[in-house]
Coordinates of C-alpha atoms in Angstrom, one line a residue:
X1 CA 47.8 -7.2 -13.4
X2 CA 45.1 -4.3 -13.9
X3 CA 46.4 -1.3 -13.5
X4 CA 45.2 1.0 -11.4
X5 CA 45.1 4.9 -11.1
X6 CA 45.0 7.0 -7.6
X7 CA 43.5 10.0 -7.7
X8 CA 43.2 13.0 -5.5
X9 CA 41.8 16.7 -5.0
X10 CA 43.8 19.1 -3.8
X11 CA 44.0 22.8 -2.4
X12 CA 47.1 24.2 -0.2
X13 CA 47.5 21.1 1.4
X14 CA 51.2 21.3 1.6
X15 CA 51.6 20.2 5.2
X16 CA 49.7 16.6 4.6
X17 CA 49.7 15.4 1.0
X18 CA 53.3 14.1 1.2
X19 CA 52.9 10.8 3.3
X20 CA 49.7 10.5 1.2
X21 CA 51.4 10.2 -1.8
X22 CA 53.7 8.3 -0.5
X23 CA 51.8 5.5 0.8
X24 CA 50.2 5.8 -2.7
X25 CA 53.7 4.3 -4.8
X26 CA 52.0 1.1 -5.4
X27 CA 49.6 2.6 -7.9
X28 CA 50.4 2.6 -11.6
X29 CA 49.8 6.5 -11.7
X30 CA 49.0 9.6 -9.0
X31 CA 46.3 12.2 -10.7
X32 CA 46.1 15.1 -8.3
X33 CA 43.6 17.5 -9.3
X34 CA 44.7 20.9 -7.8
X35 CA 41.9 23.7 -7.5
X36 CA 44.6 26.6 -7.8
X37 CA 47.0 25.9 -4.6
X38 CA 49.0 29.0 -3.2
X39 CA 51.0 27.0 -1.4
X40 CA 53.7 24.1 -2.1
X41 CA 51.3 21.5 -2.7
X42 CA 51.6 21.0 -6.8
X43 CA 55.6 21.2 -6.1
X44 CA 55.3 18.5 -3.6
X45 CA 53.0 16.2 -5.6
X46 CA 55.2 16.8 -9.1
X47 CA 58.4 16.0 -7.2
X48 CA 56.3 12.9 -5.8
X49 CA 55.8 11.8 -9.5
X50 CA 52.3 12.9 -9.8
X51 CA 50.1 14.2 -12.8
X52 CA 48.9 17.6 -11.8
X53 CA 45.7 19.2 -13.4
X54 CA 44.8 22.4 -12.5
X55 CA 41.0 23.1 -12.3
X56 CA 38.7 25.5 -10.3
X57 CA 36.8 24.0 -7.2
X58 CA 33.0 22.8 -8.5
X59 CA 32.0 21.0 -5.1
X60 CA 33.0 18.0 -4.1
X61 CA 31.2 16.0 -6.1
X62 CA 31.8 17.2 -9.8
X63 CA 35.3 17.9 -8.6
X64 CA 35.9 14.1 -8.2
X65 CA 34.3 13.1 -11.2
X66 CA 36.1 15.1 -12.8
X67 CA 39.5 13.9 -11.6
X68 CA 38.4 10.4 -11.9
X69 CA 37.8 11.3 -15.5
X70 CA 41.7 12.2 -16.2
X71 CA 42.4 9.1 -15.2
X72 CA 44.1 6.6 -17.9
X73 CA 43.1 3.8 -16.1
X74 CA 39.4 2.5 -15.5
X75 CA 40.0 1.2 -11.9
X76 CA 40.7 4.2 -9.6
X77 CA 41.3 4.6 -6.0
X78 CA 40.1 8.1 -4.6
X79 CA 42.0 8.9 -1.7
X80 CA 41.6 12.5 0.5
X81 CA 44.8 14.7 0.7
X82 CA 44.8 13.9 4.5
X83 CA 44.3 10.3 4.4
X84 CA 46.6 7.5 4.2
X85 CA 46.5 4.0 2.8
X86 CA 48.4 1.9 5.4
X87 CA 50.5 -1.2 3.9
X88 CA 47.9 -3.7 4.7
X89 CA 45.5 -2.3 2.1
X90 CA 47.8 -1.6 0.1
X91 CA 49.0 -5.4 -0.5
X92 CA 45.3 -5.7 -0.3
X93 CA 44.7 -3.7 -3.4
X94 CA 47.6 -4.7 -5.5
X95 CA 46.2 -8.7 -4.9
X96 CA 43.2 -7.8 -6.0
X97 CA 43.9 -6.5 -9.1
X98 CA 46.8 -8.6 -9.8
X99 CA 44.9 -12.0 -9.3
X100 CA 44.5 -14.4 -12.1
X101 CA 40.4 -13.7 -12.2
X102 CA 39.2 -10.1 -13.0
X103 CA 37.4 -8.5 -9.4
X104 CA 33.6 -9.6 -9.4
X105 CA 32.5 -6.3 -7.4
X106 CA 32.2 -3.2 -9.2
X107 CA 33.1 -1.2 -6.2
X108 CA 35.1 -2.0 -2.8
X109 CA 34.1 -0.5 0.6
X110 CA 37.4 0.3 3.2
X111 CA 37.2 0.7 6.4
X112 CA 38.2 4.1 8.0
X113 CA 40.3 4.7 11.2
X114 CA 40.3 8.2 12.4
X115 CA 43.7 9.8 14.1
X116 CA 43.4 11.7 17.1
X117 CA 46.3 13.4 19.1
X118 CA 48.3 11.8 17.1
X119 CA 47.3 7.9 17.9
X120 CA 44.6 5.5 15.5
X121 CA 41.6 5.1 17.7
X122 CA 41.7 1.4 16.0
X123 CA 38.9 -0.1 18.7
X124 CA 35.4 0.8 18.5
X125 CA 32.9 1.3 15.7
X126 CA 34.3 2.1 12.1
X127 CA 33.3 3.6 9.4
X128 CA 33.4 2.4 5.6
X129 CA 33.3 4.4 1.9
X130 CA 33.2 3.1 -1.3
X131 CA 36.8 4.5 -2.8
X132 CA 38.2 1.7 -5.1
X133 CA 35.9 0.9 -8.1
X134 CA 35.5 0.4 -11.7
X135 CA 34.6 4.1 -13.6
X136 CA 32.8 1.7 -16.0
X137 CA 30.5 0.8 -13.3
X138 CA 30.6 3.3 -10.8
X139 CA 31.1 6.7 -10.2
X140 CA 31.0 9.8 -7.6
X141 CA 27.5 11.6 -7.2
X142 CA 27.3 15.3 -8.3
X143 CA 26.4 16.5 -5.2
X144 CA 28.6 19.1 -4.1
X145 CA 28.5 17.9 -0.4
X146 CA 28.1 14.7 1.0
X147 CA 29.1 13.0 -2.4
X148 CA 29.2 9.4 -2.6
X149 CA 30.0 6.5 -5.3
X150 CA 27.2 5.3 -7.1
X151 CA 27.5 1.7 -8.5
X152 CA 25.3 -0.7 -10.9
X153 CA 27.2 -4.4 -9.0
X154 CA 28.2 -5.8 -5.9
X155 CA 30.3 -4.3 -3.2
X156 CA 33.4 -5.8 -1.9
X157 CA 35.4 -4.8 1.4
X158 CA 39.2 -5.2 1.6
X159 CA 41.0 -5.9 4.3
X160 CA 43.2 -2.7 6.1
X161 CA 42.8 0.7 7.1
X162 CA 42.6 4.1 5.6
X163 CA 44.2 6.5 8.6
X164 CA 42.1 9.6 8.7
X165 CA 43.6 12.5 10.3
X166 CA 41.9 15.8 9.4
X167 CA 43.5 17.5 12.5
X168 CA 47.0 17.6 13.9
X169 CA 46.2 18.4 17.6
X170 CA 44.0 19.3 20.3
X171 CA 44.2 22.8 19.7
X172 CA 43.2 22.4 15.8
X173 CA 40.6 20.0 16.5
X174 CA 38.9 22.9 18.4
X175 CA 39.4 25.3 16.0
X176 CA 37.3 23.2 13.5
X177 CA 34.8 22.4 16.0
X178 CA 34.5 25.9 16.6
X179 CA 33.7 26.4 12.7
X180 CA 31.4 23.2 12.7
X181 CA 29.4 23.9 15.9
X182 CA 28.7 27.9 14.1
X183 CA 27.5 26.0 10.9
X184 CA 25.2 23.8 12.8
X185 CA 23.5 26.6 15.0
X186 CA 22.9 28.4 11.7
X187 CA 21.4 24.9 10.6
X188 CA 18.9 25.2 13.6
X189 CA 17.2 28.3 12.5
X190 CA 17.6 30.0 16.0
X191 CA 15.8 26.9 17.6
X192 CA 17.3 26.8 21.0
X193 CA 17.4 24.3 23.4
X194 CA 14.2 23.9 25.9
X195 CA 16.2 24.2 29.0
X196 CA 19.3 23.0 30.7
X197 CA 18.2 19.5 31.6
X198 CA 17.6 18.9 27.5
X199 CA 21.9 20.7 27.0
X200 CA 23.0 17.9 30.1
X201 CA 20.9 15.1 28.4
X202 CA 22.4 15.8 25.2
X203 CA 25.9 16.4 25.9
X204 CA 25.3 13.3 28.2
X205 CA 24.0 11.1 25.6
X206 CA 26.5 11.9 22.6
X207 CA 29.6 11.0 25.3
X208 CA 27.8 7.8 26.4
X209 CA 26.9 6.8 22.8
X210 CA 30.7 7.6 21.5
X211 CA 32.5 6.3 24.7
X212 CA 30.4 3.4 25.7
X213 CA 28.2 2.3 22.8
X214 CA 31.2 2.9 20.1
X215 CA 33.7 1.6 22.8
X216 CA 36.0 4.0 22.8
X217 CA 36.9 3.7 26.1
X218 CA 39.2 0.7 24.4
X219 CA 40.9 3.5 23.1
X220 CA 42.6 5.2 26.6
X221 CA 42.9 9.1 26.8
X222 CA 42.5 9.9 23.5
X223 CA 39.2 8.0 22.9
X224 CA 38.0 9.5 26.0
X225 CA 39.2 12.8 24.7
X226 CA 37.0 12.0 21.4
X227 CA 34.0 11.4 23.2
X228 CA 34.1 14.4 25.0
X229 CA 34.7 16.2 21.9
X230 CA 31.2 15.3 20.5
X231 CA 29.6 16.4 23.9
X232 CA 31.2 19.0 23.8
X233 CA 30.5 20.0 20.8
X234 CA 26.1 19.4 21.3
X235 CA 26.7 22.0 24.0
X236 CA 28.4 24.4 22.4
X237 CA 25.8 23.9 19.2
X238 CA 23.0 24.2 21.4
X239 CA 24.3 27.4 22.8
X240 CA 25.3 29.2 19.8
X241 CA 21.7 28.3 18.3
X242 CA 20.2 30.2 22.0
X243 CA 22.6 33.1 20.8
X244 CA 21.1 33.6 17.2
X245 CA 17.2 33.0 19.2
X246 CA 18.0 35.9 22.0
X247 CA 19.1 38.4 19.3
X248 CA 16.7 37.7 17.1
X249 CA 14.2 38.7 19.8
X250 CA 13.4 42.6 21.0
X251 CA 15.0 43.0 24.7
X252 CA 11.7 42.4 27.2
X253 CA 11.1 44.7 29.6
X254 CA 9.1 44.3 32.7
X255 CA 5.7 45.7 32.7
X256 CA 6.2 47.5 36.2
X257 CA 9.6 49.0 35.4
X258 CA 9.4 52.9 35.0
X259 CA 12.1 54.7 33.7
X260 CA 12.3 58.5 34.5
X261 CA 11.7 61.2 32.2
X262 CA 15.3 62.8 31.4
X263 CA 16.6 65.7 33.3
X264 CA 16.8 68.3 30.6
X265 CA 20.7 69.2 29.8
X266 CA 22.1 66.3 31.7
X267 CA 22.4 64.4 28.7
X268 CA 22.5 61.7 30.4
X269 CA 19.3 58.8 31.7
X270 CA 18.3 58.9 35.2
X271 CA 16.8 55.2 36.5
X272 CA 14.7 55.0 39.2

């Protein structure tokens, strides 16, 4: 059997890492890289049986490198504080690793599910990341966003899921759109939309693409609650962007408008 090392980032993440950890027992060790927690996070994950290292936030990138680095053994599998490994990857894992012939791929691709209002949204497109691999042979990007695994073999897919639930409700699902849609209207450069047909088309188009087209109308109310999430959220980006344009701008005012000279002592304007 190779033995294999889980390893994971961490920063006040008290109210999720617990059933990550736990659905983590089949590896030979937990690393949790903690980036100075205020909360009860490194209590959680020592009581769990998990190596904690504390070390200040570099980006995401160099931050998983690094923990990958404390590792003792060679094959790791990098797993989020609000992900979970369900069983059927897990028995996935531990077969390949504990088969009679070493793994021929140097890295292994899983597929994603994400969790909404509390249900999988198992139908529909999926995504996939490289998480399980061989440090000798791969290894996370430095890029401090948007990192990824970079690899010198073959990649290999396992069957099973990682759950993804990044939000616990409705309610906080909006709050980080909120956050996301202000970050992208920034990202626009005060480019607003060219009128309201191009905000319907849009919103209209991301619902179709996510509902029909990633079929997460097999998914009930909360795919259809998804869907409408990501139209929502091309409005609200396209709004916030016509925001940052208007103030940006000096207030026009019409060429025939007069305004009246003011009374003197009145303090006050006098419009005509």
């Amino acid at each position: 059997m190779l033995p294999i090392s889980a390893v994971v980032i961490t920063r006040d993440e008290e109210r999720d890492i617990g059933r990550t950890l736990d659905a983590l027992a089949f590896a030979d060790e937990i690393v949790v890289v903690d980036s100075f927690s205020t909360d009860r996070t490194v209590d959680i994950c020592r009581a769990r049986g998990a190596r904690v290292l504390s070390e200040p936030f570099r980006g995401y990138g160099p931050q998983k490198r690094f923990a990958v680095a404390q590792a003792t053994h060679d094959w790791v599998l990098c797993i989020d504080a609000d992900e979970v490994v369900d069983p059927e990857l897990a028995d996935a894992v531990h077969a390949l690793l504990g088969g009679e012939v070493a793994p021929s791929c140097a890295a292994y691709a899983l597929s994603f599910r994400t969790v909404f209002m509390g249900t999988p949204l198992l139908h529909g497109a999926r995504e996939t990341h490289v998480r399980l691999f061989d440090r000798r042979r791969a290894a996370w990007s430095d890029a401090r966003v948007h990192e990824r695994v970079v690899h010198d073999g073959p990649i290999g897919r396992l069957p099973g899921f990682v759950l993804h639930e990044s939000t616990r409700d409705v309610a906080e699902t909006l709050e980080k759109l909120n956050q996301y849609t202000s970050r992208a209207a920034s990202d626009l450069g005060g480019r607003p939309p060219r009128g309201v047909g191009s905000l319907l088309l849009s919103g209209a188009w991301h619902f179709f693409r996510h509902f029909v087209v990633k079929r997460q109308f097999l998914n009930g109310v909360p795919g259809f609650g998804w869907s409408m999430l990501f139209a929502v959220g091309s409005l609200v980006k396209h709004l916030k962007a016509y925001e940052v344009a208007a103030d940006a701008e000096p207030l026009a005012v019409p060429a025939s408008a007069e305004v009246a000279a003011e009374p003197a002592g009145t303090g006050g304007s006098a419009i005509l």
